[in-house]
Coordinates of C-alpha atoms in Angstrom, one line a residue:
M1 CA -16.5 22.1 -0.2
G2 CA -13.3 23.8 1.1
A3 CA -10.7 25.4 -1.1
L4 CA -8.4 23.1 -2.9
P5 CA -4.7 23.3 -1.9
L6 CA -2.7 25.5 -4.2
T7 CA -0.7 22.6 -5.6
L8 CA -3.9 20.8 -6.6
V9 CA -5.4 23.9 -8.2
F10 CA -2.3 24.1 -10.4
L11 CA -2.6 20.4 -11.2
A12 CA -6.3 20.7 -12.1
A13 CA -5.3 23.4 -14.6
I14 CA -2.7 21.3 -16.4
I15 CA -4.9 18.2 -16.4
L16 CA -7.0 19.6 -19.3
T17 CA -3.9 20.2 -21.3
F18 CA -2.7 16.6 -20.6
G19 CA -6.1 15.2 -21.5
N20 CA -6.4 17.2 -24.7
C21 CA -3.0 16.2 -25.9
K22 CA -3.6 12.6 -25.1
N23 CA -7.0 12.6 -26.8
K24 CA -5.6 14.1 -30.0
G25 CA -3.0 11.4 -30.3
N26 CA -4.8 8.4 -28.8
Q27 CA -4.2 6.1 -31.7
S28 CA -0.6 7.1 -32.2
D29 CA 0.0 6.9 -28.5
A30 CA -1.2 3.3 -28.5
S31 CA 1.2 2.3 -31.2
A32 CA 4.0 4.3 -29.6
A33 CA 3.4 2.5 -26.3
D34 CA 4.1 -0.8 -28.1
T35 CA 7.5 0.4 -29.0
L36 CA 8.5 1.3 -25.4
T37 CA 10.8 -1.1 -23.7
D38 CA 9.6 -2.6 -20.5
D39 CA 12.0 -0.5 -18.5
A40 CA 10.8 2.7 -20.2
L41 CA 7.2 1.8 -19.6
M42 CA 7.8 1.0 -16.0
D43 CA 9.7 4.3 -15.5
T44 CA 6.8 6.2 -17.2
V45 CA 4.3 4.7 -14.8
Q46 CA 6.5 5.0 -11.7
R47 CA 7.3 8.6 -12.4
R48 CA 3.7 9.6 -12.9
T49 CA 2.5 7.7 -9.9
F50 CA 5.3 9.2 -7.8
L51 CA 3.7 12.6 -8.6
Y52 CA 0.6 11.7 -6.5
F53 CA 2.8 11.9 -3.4
W54 CA 5.0 14.7 -4.6
E55 CA 3.0 17.3 -6.5
G56 CA -0.3 16.0 -5.1
A57 CA 0.7 16.1 -1.4
E58 CA -1.3 18.0 1.1
P59 CA 0.8 21.2 1.5
N60 CA 1.0 21.6 5.3
S61 CA 1.8 18.1 6.2
G62 CA 3.6 16.9 3.1
L63 CA 1.6 13.7 3.4
A64 CA -0.7 11.9 1.0
P65 CA -4.2 13.0 0.6
E66 CA -6.6 10.1 1.1
R67 CA -8.1 10.7 -2.3
Y68 CA -7.7 13.0 -5.3
H69 CA -10.6 13.7 -7.7
V70 CA -9.7 15.4 -11.0
D71 CA -13.0 17.1 -11.2
G72 CA -12.5 18.7 -7.8
V73 CA -15.8 17.2 -6.5
Y74 CA -15.5 15.7 -3.0
P75 CA -18.9 14.5 -1.7
Q76 CA -17.4 14.1 1.8
N77 CA -15.6 17.5 1.7
D78 CA -12.3 15.6 2.5
S79 CA -9.8 17.0 0.0
N80 CA -7.6 18.1 2.9
V81 CA -7.7 14.7 4.7
V82 CA -4.5 12.8 4.8
T83 CA -4.0 9.1 5.4
S84 CA -1.5 7.4 7.6
G85 CA -1.2 4.1 5.8
G86 CA -1.2 5.6 2.4
S87 CA 1.4 8.1 3.5
G88 CA 3.6 5.2 4.6
F89 CA 3.4 3.9 1.1
G90 CA 3.9 7.3 -0.3
I91 CA 7.1 8.1 1.6
M92 CA 8.6 4.9 0.2
A93 CA 7.5 6.0 -3.3
I94 CA 9.3 9.4 -2.6
L95 CA 12.4 7.5 -1.5
A96 CA 12.5 5.7 -4.8
G97 CA 11.9 9.0 -6.6
I98 CA 14.8 10.6 -4.8
D99 CA 17.1 7.6 -5.6
R100 CA 16.1 7.7 -9.3
G101 CA 16.6 11.5 -9.5
Y102 CA 13.0 12.4 -10.1
V103 CA 13.7 15.1 -7.5
T104 CA 17.0 16.0 -5.9
R105 CA 18.3 14.5 -2.7
E106 CA 18.0 18.0 -1.1
E107 CA 14.4 18.5 -2.2
G108 CA 13.6 15.1 -0.9
L109 CA 15.1 15.8 2.5
V110 CA 13.1 19.1 2.8
R111 CA 9.9 17.1 2.1
M112 CA 10.9 14.4 4.7
E113 CA 11.5 17.1 7.3
R114 CA 8.1 18.5 6.7
I115 CA 6.5 15.1 7.0
V116 CA 8.4 14.2 10.2
S117 CA 7.6 17.6 11.8
F118 CA 3.9 17.0 11.1
L119 CA 4.0 13.5 12.6
E120 CA 5.8 14.6 15.7
K121 CA 2.8 16.9 16.5
A122 CA -0.1 15.1 15.0
D123 CA -2.7 13.2 17.1
R124 CA -1.4 9.9 18.5
F125 CA -3.0 7.4 20.8
H126 CA -0.5 5.4 22.9
G127 CA 1.9 6.2 20.2
A128 CA -0.3 4.9 17.4
Y129 CA -1.6 7.1 14.7
P130 CA -5.2 7.3 13.5
H131 CA -6.4 6.3 10.0
W132 CA -7.0 9.9 9.0
W133 CA -6.0 13.4 10.0
Y134 CA -6.9 16.9 8.8
G135 CA -3.8 17.8 7.0
D136 CA -3.9 21.4 8.0
T137 CA -4.2 20.8 11.8
G138 CA -3.0 17.3 12.5
K139 CA -6.2 16.5 14.4
V140 CA -7.8 13.2 13.9
K141 CA -10.7 12.8 11.4
P142 CA -12.8 9.8 12.5
F143 CA -12.7 7.0 10.1
G144 CA -16.1 6.0 11.6
Q145 CA -17.9 7.1 14.7
K146 CA -16.0 4.8 17.1
D147 CA -12.9 4.8 15.0
N148 CA -11.5 8.1 16.2
G149 CA -8.3 6.9 17.9
G150 CA -5.3 4.7 17.2
D151 CA -5.3 2.5 14.2
L152 CA -2.5 0.0 14.7
V153 CA -2.7 -1.5 11.2
E154 CA -2.4 1.8 9.4
T155 CA 0.3 2.8 11.9
A156 CA 2.3 -0.3 10.9
F157 CA 2.0 0.7 7.3
L158 CA 3.3 4.1 8.2
I159 CA 6.1 2.8 10.4
Q160 CA 7.2 0.4 7.6
G161 CA 7.8 3.4 5.4
L162 CA 9.5 5.5 8.1
L163 CA 12.0 2.7 8.9
A164 CA 13.0 2.6 5.3
V165 CA 13.5 6.4 5.4
H166 CA 15.5 5.9 8.6
Q167 CA 17.9 3.5 6.8
Y168 CA 18.2 5.8 3.8
Y169 CA 19.4 8.7 5.9
V170 CA 21.1 7.1 9.0
N171 CA 24.6 7.2 7.5
G172 CA 24.1 10.5 5.6
N173 CA 25.1 14.1 6.3
E174 CA 24.2 15.8 9.6
K175 CA 20.7 16.9 8.5
E176 CA 20.0 13.4 7.2
K177 CA 21.2 11.8 10.4
A178 CA 19.0 14.2 12.4
I179 CA 15.9 13.1 10.5
A180 CA 16.8 9.5 11.1
Q181 CA 17.1 10.2 14.9
R182 CA 13.7 11.9 14.9
I183 CA 12.1 8.9 13.1
D184 CA 13.7 6.6 15.6
R185 CA 11.9 8.4 18.4
I186 CA 8.5 8.1 16.6
W187 CA 9.2 4.4 16.1
R188 CA 10.1 3.9 19.7
D189 CA 7.0 5.8 20.9
V190 CA 4.5 3.3 19.4
D191 CA 3.1 1.3 22.3
W192 CA 2.4 -2.0 20.5
D193 CA 2.0 -3.8 23.8
W194 CA -0.9 -1.5 24.8
Y195 CA -2.9 -2.8 21.8
R196 CA -3.0 -6.3 23.3
K197 CA -6.1 -5.1 25.2
G198 CA -5.0 -6.0 28.7
G199 CA -2.2 -8.3 27.9
Q200 CA -3.9 -10.8 25.6
N201 CA -1.9 -12.8 23.1
V202 CA -3.4 -11.0 20.1
L203 CA -3.2 -7.4 18.7
Y204 CA -6.3 -5.3 18.4
W205 CA -6.8 -3.0 15.4
H206 CA -8.3 0.0 17.2
W207 CA -8.4 1.9 20.4
S208 CA -10.4 5.1 21.0
P209 CA -10.0 7.7 23.8
T210 CA -13.8 8.0 24.0
Y211 CA -15.0 4.5 23.1
G212 CA -12.1 2.4 24.4
W213 CA -12.0 -1.0 22.9
E214 CA -15.6 -1.0 21.5
M215 CA -14.5 -1.5 18.0
D216 CA -13.4 -5.0 19.3
F217 CA -11.3 -6.1 16.3
P218 CA -8.6 -8.7 17.2
V219 CA -6.5 -9.3 14.1
H220 CA -5.9 -12.9 13.0
G221 CA -4.2 -14.1 9.8
Y222 CA -4.0 -14.4 7.0
N223 CA -4.7 -10.9 5.6
E224 CA -2.7 -7.7 4.9
C225 CA -1.7 -7.2 8.6
M226 CA 1.3 -9.4 8.9
I227 CA 3.7 -6.4 9.0
M228 CA 1.9 -5.2 12.2
Y229 CA 2.8 -8.3 14.1
I230 CA 6.4 -8.2 12.9
L231 CA 6.8 -4.6 13.9
A232 CA 5.2 -5.2 17.3
A233 CA 7.7 -8.0 18.0
A234 CA 10.5 -5.8 16.7
S235 CA 9.9 -2.8 18.9
P236 CA 12.9 -2.2 21.2
T237 CA 10.7 -0.2 23.7
H238 CA 7.1 -1.6 23.6
G239 CA 7.6 -5.0 22.0
V240 CA 5.3 -7.9 22.4
P241 CA 6.3 -11.5 23.1
A242 CA 6.5 -14.1 20.3
A243 CA 3.4 -15.7 21.7
V244 CA 1.3 -12.8 20.5
Y245 CA 2.3 -13.7 16.9
H246 CA 1.9 -17.5 17.4
D247 CA -1.4 -17.4 19.4
G248 CA -3.0 -14.3 17.9
W249 CA -1.9 -14.0 14.2
A250 CA -1.3 -17.7 13.5
Q251 CA -4.0 -18.9 16.0
N252 CA -1.8 -21.7 17.2
G253 CA -1.3 -23.1 13.7
A254 CA -4.9 -22.7 12.4
I255 CA -3.5 -20.2 9.9
V256 CA -2.3 -23.2 7.9
S257 CA -5.0 -24.5 5.6
P258 CA -3.8 -26.0 2.4
H259 CA -6.4 -25.7 -0.4
K260 CA -6.7 -25.0 -4.1
V261 CA -8.5 -22.1 -5.8
E262 CA -8.6 -22.0 -9.6
G263 CA -6.5 -25.2 -9.5
I264 CA -3.7 -23.3 -7.8
E265 CA -2.3 -24.3 -4.4
L266 CA -2.6 -22.0 -1.5
H267 CA -1.1 -22.9 1.9
L268 CA -2.6 -20.4 4.3
R269 CA -6.1 -19.7 5.5
Y270 CA -7.4 -16.4 4.1
Q271 CA -9.7 -14.8 6.6
G272 CA -13.3 -14.9 5.4
T273 CA -12.6 -16.2 1.9
E274 CA -10.6 -18.8 0.0
A275 CA -8.4 -16.3 -1.7
G276 CA -8.2 -12.6 -0.7
P277 CA -8.0 -9.4 -2.7
L278 CA -4.6 -8.6 -4.0
F279 CA -3.7 -5.9 -1.5
W280 CA -3.2 -8.8 0.9
A281 CA -0.2 -9.8 -1.2
Q282 CA 1.2 -6.2 -1.3
Y283 CA 0.8 -4.0 1.8
S284 CA 2.9 -6.0 4.2
F285 CA 5.5 -6.7 1.5
L286 CA 6.4 -3.2 0.4
G287 CA 9.3 -3.2 2.8
L288 CA 9.2 -6.7 4.1
D289 CA 11.0 -8.8 1.4
P290 CA 9.1 -12.0 0.7
V291 CA 11.9 -13.5 -1.3
G292 CA 13.3 -16.4 0.7
L293 CA 11.0 -15.5 3.6
K294 CA 9.5 -18.4 5.5
D295 CA 8.4 -19.4 9.0
E296 CA 6.9 -22.5 10.6
Y297 CA 3.5 -21.6 9.0
C298 CA 4.5 -20.9 5.4
P299 CA 7.4 -22.5 3.5
S300 CA 7.7 -19.6 1.1
Y301 CA 5.8 -16.3 1.5
F302 CA 7.0 -15.3 -2.0
H303 CA 5.5 -18.4 -3.6
E304 CA 2.3 -18.0 -1.5
M305 CA 1.8 -14.4 -2.6
R306 CA 2.7 -15.3 -6.2
N307 CA 0.1 -18.0 -6.1
L308 CA -2.5 -15.7 -4.7
T309 CA -1.7 -13.4 -7.6
L310 CA -2.0 -16.2 -10.1
V311 CA -5.4 -17.2 -8.6
N312 CA -6.6 -13.6 -9.1
R313 CA -5.4 -13.7 -12.7
A314 CA -6.8 -17.1 -13.5
Y315 CA -10.2 -16.1 -12.1
C316 CA -10.3 -13.0 -14.3
I317 CA -9.4 -15.0 -17.4
R318 CA -12.1 -17.6 -16.6
N319 CA -14.4 -14.6 -16.1
P320 CA -17.4 -16.5 -14.8
K321 CA -19.6 -13.4 -14.8
H322 CA -18.7 -12.6 -18.4
Y323 CA -17.6 -9.0 -17.8
K324 CA -16.3 -7.0 -20.8
G325 CA -12.6 -6.6 -21.0
F326 CA -11.5 -9.2 -18.5
G327 CA -8.7 -11.4 -19.8
A328 CA -5.0 -12.2 -19.7
D329 CA -4.1 -8.6 -20.4
C330 CA -6.7 -7.0 -18.1
W331 CA -7.0 -8.6 -14.7
G332 CA -6.6 -7.6 -11.1
L333 CA -9.2 -7.5 -8.2
T334 CA -8.5 -5.6 -5.0
A335 CA -10.0 -3.0 -2.7
S336 CA -10.7 0.2 -4.6
Y337 CA -13.3 2.6 -5.8
S338 CA -16.2 0.6 -7.3
V339 CA -19.3 1.1 -9.4
D340 CA -21.3 1.5 -6.2
G341 CA -18.9 3.2 -3.9
Y342 CA -15.9 1.3 -2.5
A343 CA -15.4 -2.5 -2.4
A344 CA -12.9 -5.2 -1.7
H345 CA -13.0 -7.0 -5.0
S346 CA -11.9 -10.6 -4.7
P347 CA -11.6 -13.6 -7.1
N348 CA -15.1 -15.0 -6.4
E349 CA -18.5 -14.3 -7.9
Q350 CA -19.9 -12.6 -4.8
D351 CA -17.1 -10.0 -4.6
D352 CA -16.4 -9.6 -8.3
K353 CA -18.2 -6.5 -9.5
G354 CA -16.6 -6.2 -13.0
V355 CA -14.2 -3.6 -11.7
I356 CA -10.5 -3.7 -12.6
S357 CA -8.2 -1.9 -10.2
P358 CA -4.8 -1.2 -12.0
T359 CA -3.0 -1.4 -8.6
A360 CA -3.8 -5.1 -8.3
A361 CA -1.8 -6.4 -11.2
L362 CA 0.8 -3.6 -11.3
S363 CA 1.7 -3.9 -7.7
S364 CA 2.1 -7.7 -8.2
I365 CA 4.9 -7.1 -10.6
V366 CA 7.4 -8.6 -8.1
Y367 CA 5.5 -11.9 -8.2
T368 CA 4.3 -12.1 -11.8
P369 CA 6.5 -9.8 -13.9
E370 CA 5.6 -10.9 -17.4
Y371 CA 1.9 -11.1 -16.6
S372 CA 1.9 -7.7 -14.8
M373 CA 3.8 -6.1 -17.7
Q374 CA 1.2 -7.4 -20.1
V375 CA -1.5 -5.6 -18.1
M376 CA 0.6 -2.4 -17.8
R377 CA 1.1 -2.2 -21.5
H378 CA -2.6 -2.9 -22.2
L379 CA -3.7 -0.3 -19.8
Y380 CA -1.3 2.3 -21.1
N381 CA -2.6 1.6 -24.6
M382 CA -6.1 2.5 -23.4
G383 CA -4.9 6.1 -23.1
D384 CA -6.4 8.8 -21.1
K385 CA -9.5 6.8 -20.2
V386 CA -7.4 5.2 -17.5
F387 CA -4.2 7.2 -17.4
G388 CA -3.9 10.6 -15.9
P389 CA -1.6 13.1 -14.2
F390 CA -0.8 10.8 -11.3
G391 CA -0.6 7.5 -13.3
F392 CA -3.4 5.0 -13.7
Y393 CA -6.8 6.0 -12.2
D394 CA -7.9 3.9 -9.3
A395 CA -10.5 1.6 -11.0
F396 CA -12.7 1.2 -14.1
S397 CA -15.4 -1.0 -15.5
E398 CA -15.7 -1.6 -19.2
T399 CA -19.0 -3.4 -18.6
D400 CA -20.5 -0.3 -17.0
N401 CA -18.6 2.1 -19.2
W402 CA -17.4 3.6 -15.9
Y403 CA -14.1 5.5 -16.0
P404 CA -13.9 7.8 -12.9
K405 CA -10.9 10.1 -12.9
R406 CA -10.1 9.5 -9.2
Y407 CA -7.2 8.3 -7.2
L408 CA -6.7 6.7 -3.7
A409 CA -3.4 7.0 -1.9
I410 CA -3.4 3.5 -0.6
D411 CA -3.7 2.1 -4.2
Q412 CA -1.2 4.5 -5.9
G413 CA 1.6 3.9 -3.4
P414 CA 2.1 0.1 -3.9
I415 CA 2.4 0.7 -7.7
A416 CA 5.4 2.9 -7.4
V417 CA 7.0 1.0 -4.5
M418 CA 6.6 -2.5 -6.1
I419 CA 7.9 -1.3 -9.5
E420 CA 11.0 0.0 -7.7
N421 CA 11.3 -3.3 -5.7
Y422 CA 11.1 -5.2 -9.0
R423 CA 13.7 -2.9 -10.6
T424 CA 16.2 -2.7 -7.8
G425 CA 14.8 -4.0 -4.5
L426 CA 15.5 -0.6 -3.0
L427 CA 12.7 -0.5 -0.4
W428 CA 13.2 -4.1 0.5
K429 CA 16.9 -3.6 1.1
L430 CA 16.3 -0.5 3.2
F431 CA 13.6 -1.9 5.5
M432 CA 15.2 -5.3 5.9
S433 CA 18.5 -3.7 6.9
H434 CA 17.1 -2.1 10.0
P435 CA 18.5 -4.0 13.0
D436 CA 15.2 -3.9 14.9
V437 CA 13.4 -5.5 12.0
Q438 CA 16.0 -8.2 11.8
A439 CA 15.7 -8.8 15.6
G440 CA 11.9 -9.0 15.3
L441 CA 12.0 -11.5 12.5
T442 CA 14.5 -13.6 14.4
K443 CA 12.3 -13.4 17.5
L444 CA 9.3 -14.8 15.6
G445 CA 11.3 -17.6 14.0
F446 CA 11.5 -16.3 10.4
N447 CA 14.1 -17.5 8.0
T448 CA 15.2 -14.9 5.5
N449 CA 17.7 -16.8 3.4
K450 CA 17.6 -15.6 -0.2
Q451 CA 16.8 -18.1 -2.9
D452 CA 16.3 -17.7 -6.7
V453 CA 12.5 -17.9 -6.4
R454 CA 11.4 -15.1 -8.6
Q455 CA 11.3 -16.9 -11.9
Q456 CA 7.9 -16.9 -13.6

């Protein structure tokens, strides 16, 4: 494999020290964790997770590496590959870190300048970014043979983060305003309308300069992609008509499908399943504030996503496959590393592989604060089996005695972002304050009146 970036070499050196100290005091650490206040525990987890995107960033681009393996072993030789969607989550985590003083505002601005400079030159396809780049060159790394061009969903996750950064800096000093202006150009360059594949009333996930539309993936709801449709409608330069949302995403109302899972009511149709993995409740809502958000298809996106979280928790407590460790203090199924590679774990017996992904419950803290804190405290008490230099490792299975010391950007980001949204609402406030976002929501018929709906 290629050489590790210098920052990661340094981190690899300190991991042994961290692990040894944690091992020596494992029992006292557990009891000490019980004495931490909720806010102190949240801050500990948020700070450590923030480091994935700060200390662990790919040095040339400043963006998030797709994955980080503590042992330095990368079977696909991809330690230098950065991810667009995970980086969108990461820059929101960095914003929260700046605001909390984890780094100075000046240090944060330097990092954002590096990121924006990379994005201005990196491969784009009709304004849309690919899923992966080589961080040292900005050239696309194919996500699959035909997936070597624009990825509109991952682009939406990145733009969601960039628009929050724009709002953070737009009224700042001259250097900050300059970054906001450069981000605005990136935002305006995304040709959302192109991804309608010849003017259809639906958005397509992929386009390739060599394979065209052969991936053939029109995106319908409900899944994690709602933010893509909102941004496409919001674009001041390449916006799509409201009919694309209503006909494509909502499929002329077919997205509405009231049903119960684990005795809990869900209002929407979840594509391909009765209740999706928990990243469906998180990725679109890192910037898009679900509190008080509704449209003609869903009377409360906050309640819908809360209920999806409660379904996930209830399934793990019922634990029909009798996995070790599952319960009220250890639940959460989502896409992550798995015992046999990578899987989208969901609350059903087919997609449940006995793997707990910490991001699932922790990133749901805005929906189920007491229940998510219960999991956070339990996991922290498990010590260095599951907690490392960049926060909780991506996934584990007590049944299989499987505790890989590996991270994925797209799972770490939501933890730090949603903890901040729970604590202060910072990323929600920033993203929702963008005038183009507000115009897009109005265009699609959303109502964003705040209500006191966050009670457990």
